[in-house]
Coordinates of C-alpha atoms in Angstrom, one line a residue:
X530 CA 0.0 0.0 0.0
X531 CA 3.3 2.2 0.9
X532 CA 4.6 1.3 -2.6
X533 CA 2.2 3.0 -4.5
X534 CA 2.2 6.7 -2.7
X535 CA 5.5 8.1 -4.4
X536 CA 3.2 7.2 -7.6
X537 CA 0.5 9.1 -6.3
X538 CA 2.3 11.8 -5.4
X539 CA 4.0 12.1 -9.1
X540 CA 0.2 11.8 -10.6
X541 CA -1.1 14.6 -8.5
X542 CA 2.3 16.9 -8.7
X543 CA 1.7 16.0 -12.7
X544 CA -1.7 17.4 -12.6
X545 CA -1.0 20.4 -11.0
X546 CA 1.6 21.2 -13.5
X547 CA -0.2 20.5 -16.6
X548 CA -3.2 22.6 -15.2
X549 CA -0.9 25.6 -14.6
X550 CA 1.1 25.3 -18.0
X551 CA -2.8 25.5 -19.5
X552 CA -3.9 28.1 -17.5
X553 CA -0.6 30.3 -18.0
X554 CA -0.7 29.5 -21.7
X555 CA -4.8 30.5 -22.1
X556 CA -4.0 33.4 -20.1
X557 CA -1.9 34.4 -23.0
X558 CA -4.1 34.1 -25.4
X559 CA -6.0 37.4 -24.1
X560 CA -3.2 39.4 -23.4
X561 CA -2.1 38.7 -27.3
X562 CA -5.6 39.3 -29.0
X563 CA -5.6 43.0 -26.7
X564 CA -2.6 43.8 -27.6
X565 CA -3.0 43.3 -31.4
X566 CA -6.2 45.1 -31.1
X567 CA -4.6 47.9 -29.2
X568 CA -6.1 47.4 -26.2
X569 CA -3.1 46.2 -23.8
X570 CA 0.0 47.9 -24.4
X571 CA 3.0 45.8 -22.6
X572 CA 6.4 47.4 -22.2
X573 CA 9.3 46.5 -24.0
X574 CA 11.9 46.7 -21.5
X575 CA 9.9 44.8 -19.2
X576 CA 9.1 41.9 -21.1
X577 CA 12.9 41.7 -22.2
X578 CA 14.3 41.9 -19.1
X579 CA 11.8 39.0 -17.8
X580 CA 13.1 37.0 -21.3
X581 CA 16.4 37.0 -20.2
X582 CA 15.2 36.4 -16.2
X583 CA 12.5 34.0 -16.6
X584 CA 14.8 31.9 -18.9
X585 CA 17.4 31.3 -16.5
X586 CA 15.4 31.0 -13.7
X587 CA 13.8 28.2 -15.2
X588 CA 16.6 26.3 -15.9
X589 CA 17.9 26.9 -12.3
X590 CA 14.3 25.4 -11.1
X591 CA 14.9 22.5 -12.8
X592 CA 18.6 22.5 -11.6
X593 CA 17.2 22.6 -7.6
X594 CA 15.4 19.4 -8.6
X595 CA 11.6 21.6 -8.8
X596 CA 10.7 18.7 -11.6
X597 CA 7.1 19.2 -12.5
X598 CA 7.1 22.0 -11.2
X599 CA 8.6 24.1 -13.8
X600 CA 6.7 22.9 -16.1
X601 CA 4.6 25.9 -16.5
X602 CA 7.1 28.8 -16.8
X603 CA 8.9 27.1 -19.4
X604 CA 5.8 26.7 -21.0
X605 CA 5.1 31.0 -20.3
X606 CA 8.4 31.5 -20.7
X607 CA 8.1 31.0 -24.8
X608 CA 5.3 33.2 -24.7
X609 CA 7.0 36.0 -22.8
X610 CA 9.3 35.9 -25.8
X611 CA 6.3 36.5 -28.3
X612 CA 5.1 39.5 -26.4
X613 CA 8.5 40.5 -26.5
X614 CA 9.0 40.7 -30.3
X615 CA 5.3 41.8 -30.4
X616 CA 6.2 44.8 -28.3
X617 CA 8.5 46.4 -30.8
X618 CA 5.4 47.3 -32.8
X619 CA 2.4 47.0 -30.1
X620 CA 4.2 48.0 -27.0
X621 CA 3.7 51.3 -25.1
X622 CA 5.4 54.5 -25.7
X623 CA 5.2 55.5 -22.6
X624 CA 8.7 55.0 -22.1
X625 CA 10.4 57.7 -18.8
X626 CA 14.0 58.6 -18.0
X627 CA 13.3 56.0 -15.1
X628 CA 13.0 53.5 -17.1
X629 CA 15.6 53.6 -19.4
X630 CA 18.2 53.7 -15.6
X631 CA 16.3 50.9 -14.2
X632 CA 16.5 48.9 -17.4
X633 CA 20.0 50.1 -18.2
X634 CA 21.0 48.8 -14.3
X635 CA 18.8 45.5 -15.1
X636 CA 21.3 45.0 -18.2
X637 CA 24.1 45.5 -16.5
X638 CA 23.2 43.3 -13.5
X639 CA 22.3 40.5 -15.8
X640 CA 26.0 40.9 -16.7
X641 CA 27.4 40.5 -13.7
X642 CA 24.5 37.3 -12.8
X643 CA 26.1 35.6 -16.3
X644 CA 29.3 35.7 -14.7
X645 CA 28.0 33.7 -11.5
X646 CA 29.1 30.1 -10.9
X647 CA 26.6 29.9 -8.2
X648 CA 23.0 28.7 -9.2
X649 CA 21.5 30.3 -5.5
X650 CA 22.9 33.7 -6.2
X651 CA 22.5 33.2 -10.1
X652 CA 18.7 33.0 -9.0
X653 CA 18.5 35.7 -6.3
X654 CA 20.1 37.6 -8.6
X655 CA 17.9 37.1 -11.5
X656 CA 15.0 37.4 -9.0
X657 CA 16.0 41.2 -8.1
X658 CA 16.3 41.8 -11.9
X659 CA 13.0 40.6 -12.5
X660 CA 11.4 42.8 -10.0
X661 CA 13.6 45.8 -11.3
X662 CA 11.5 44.9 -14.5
X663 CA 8.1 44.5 -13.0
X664 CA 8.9 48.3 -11.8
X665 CA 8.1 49.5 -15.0
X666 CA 5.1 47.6 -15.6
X667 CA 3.8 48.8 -12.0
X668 CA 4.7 52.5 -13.4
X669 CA 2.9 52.4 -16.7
X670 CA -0.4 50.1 -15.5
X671 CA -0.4 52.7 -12.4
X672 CA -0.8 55.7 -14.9
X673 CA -2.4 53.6 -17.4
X674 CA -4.3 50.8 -16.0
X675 CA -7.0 50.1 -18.9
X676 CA -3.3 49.3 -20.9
X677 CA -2.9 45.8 -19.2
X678 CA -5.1 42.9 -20.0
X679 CA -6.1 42.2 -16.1
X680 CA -7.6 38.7 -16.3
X681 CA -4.0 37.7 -17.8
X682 CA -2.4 39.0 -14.7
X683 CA -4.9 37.5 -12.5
X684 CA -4.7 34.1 -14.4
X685 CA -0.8 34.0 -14.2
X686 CA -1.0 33.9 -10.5
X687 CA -3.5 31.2 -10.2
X688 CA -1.0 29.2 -12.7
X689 CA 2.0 30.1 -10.2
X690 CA 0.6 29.3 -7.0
X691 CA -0.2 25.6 -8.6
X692 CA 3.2 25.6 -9.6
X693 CA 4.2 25.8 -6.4
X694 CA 2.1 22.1 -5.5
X695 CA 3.6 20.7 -8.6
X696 CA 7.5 21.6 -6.9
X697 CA 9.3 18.3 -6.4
X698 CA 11.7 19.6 -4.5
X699 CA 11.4 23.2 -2.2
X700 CA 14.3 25.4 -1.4
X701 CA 16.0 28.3 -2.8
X702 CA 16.6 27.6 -6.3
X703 CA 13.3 26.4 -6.6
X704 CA 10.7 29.0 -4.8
X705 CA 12.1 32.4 -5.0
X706 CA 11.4 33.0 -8.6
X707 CA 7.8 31.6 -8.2
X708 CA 6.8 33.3 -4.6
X709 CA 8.4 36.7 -6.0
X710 CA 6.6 36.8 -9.5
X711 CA 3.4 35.5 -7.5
X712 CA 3.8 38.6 -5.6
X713 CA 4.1 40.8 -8.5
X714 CA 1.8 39.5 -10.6
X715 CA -0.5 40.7 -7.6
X716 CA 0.3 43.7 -7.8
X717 CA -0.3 44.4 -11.1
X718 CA -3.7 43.4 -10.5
X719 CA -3.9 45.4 -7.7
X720 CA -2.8 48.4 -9.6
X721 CA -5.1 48.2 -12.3
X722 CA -8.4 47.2 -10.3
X723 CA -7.4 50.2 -7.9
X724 CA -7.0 52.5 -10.3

């Protein structure tokens, strides 16, 4: 009867990450028809700094052993780099002097992270970067909150926090990423419905 648990425990850790990788994925789907109608204007530096971020924290989840769990941002993470390359002509143009320094010292950090032979501070690192570029985004949806496609935001946190239940292994490499993005991702909701 003991046997057959660590089975279980797969199936349901499987199922959680197939249900966030769908509901990341459809939360896209939104975001994208918005935004080639107008309607959500994401900005560029933001989604390329989370390109570069979301890309290596993904392999350093499934470096700390997080397994199914990372499942659904390398799923999003392909994604991110379609809204990238979709914000060269869609993207905002409300661009500030503050976010050209904050991007510039995201660039530069990512430098410095590259040059890291340690996975935890590789992530911790990438982490910080990845806020530096939520900053932006919390910026622009603050003075322009009908430019953000909400339920996107709202669906990317549901589609994190089952990440988390899909982790096969929890520590540093594996839940800093996820708890911080959840976080953000919360805000920008926030931001938006507030405003």
């Amino acid at each position: 009867m003991t046997e057959d648990l660590p089975n279980m425990e797969l199936d349901i850790k499987s199922i959680f990450a197939i249900v966030a990788a769908v509901i990341t994925v459809s939360a896209f789907f939104p975001y994208i028809r918005d935004l080639l109608q107008g309607r959500t204007q994401p900005h560029i530096y933001t989604w390329l700094i989370w390109a570069i971020t979301q890309s290596t924290a993904v392999a350093g989840i499934w470096y700390g052993g997080g397994g199914w769990g990372a499942v659904n941002l390398t799923a999003g993470t392909t994604f991110v780099f379609v809204i990238f390359f979709l914000s060269f002509k869609y993207g905002t143009r409300n661009i500030t002097t503050f976010d050209t320094v904050m991007f510039i010292a995201a660039l530069g950090a990512i430098f410095v992270w590259w040059g890291l032979d340690n996975p935890v501070l590789a992530v911790l690192l990438a982490t910080a970067i990845d806020v530096v570029g939520y900053s932006m985004t919390f910026r622009k949806s603050y003075e322009e909150p009908w430019s953000e496609t909400v339920a996107t935001w709202a669906a990317f946190v549901v589609g994190n926090i089952l990440s988390l239940f899909a982790l096969e292994a929890f520590n540093i490499l594996t839940l800093t990423y996820i708890v911080t993005i959840i976080i953000a991702n919360l805000i920008v909701v926030a931001i938006c419905l507030v405003r």
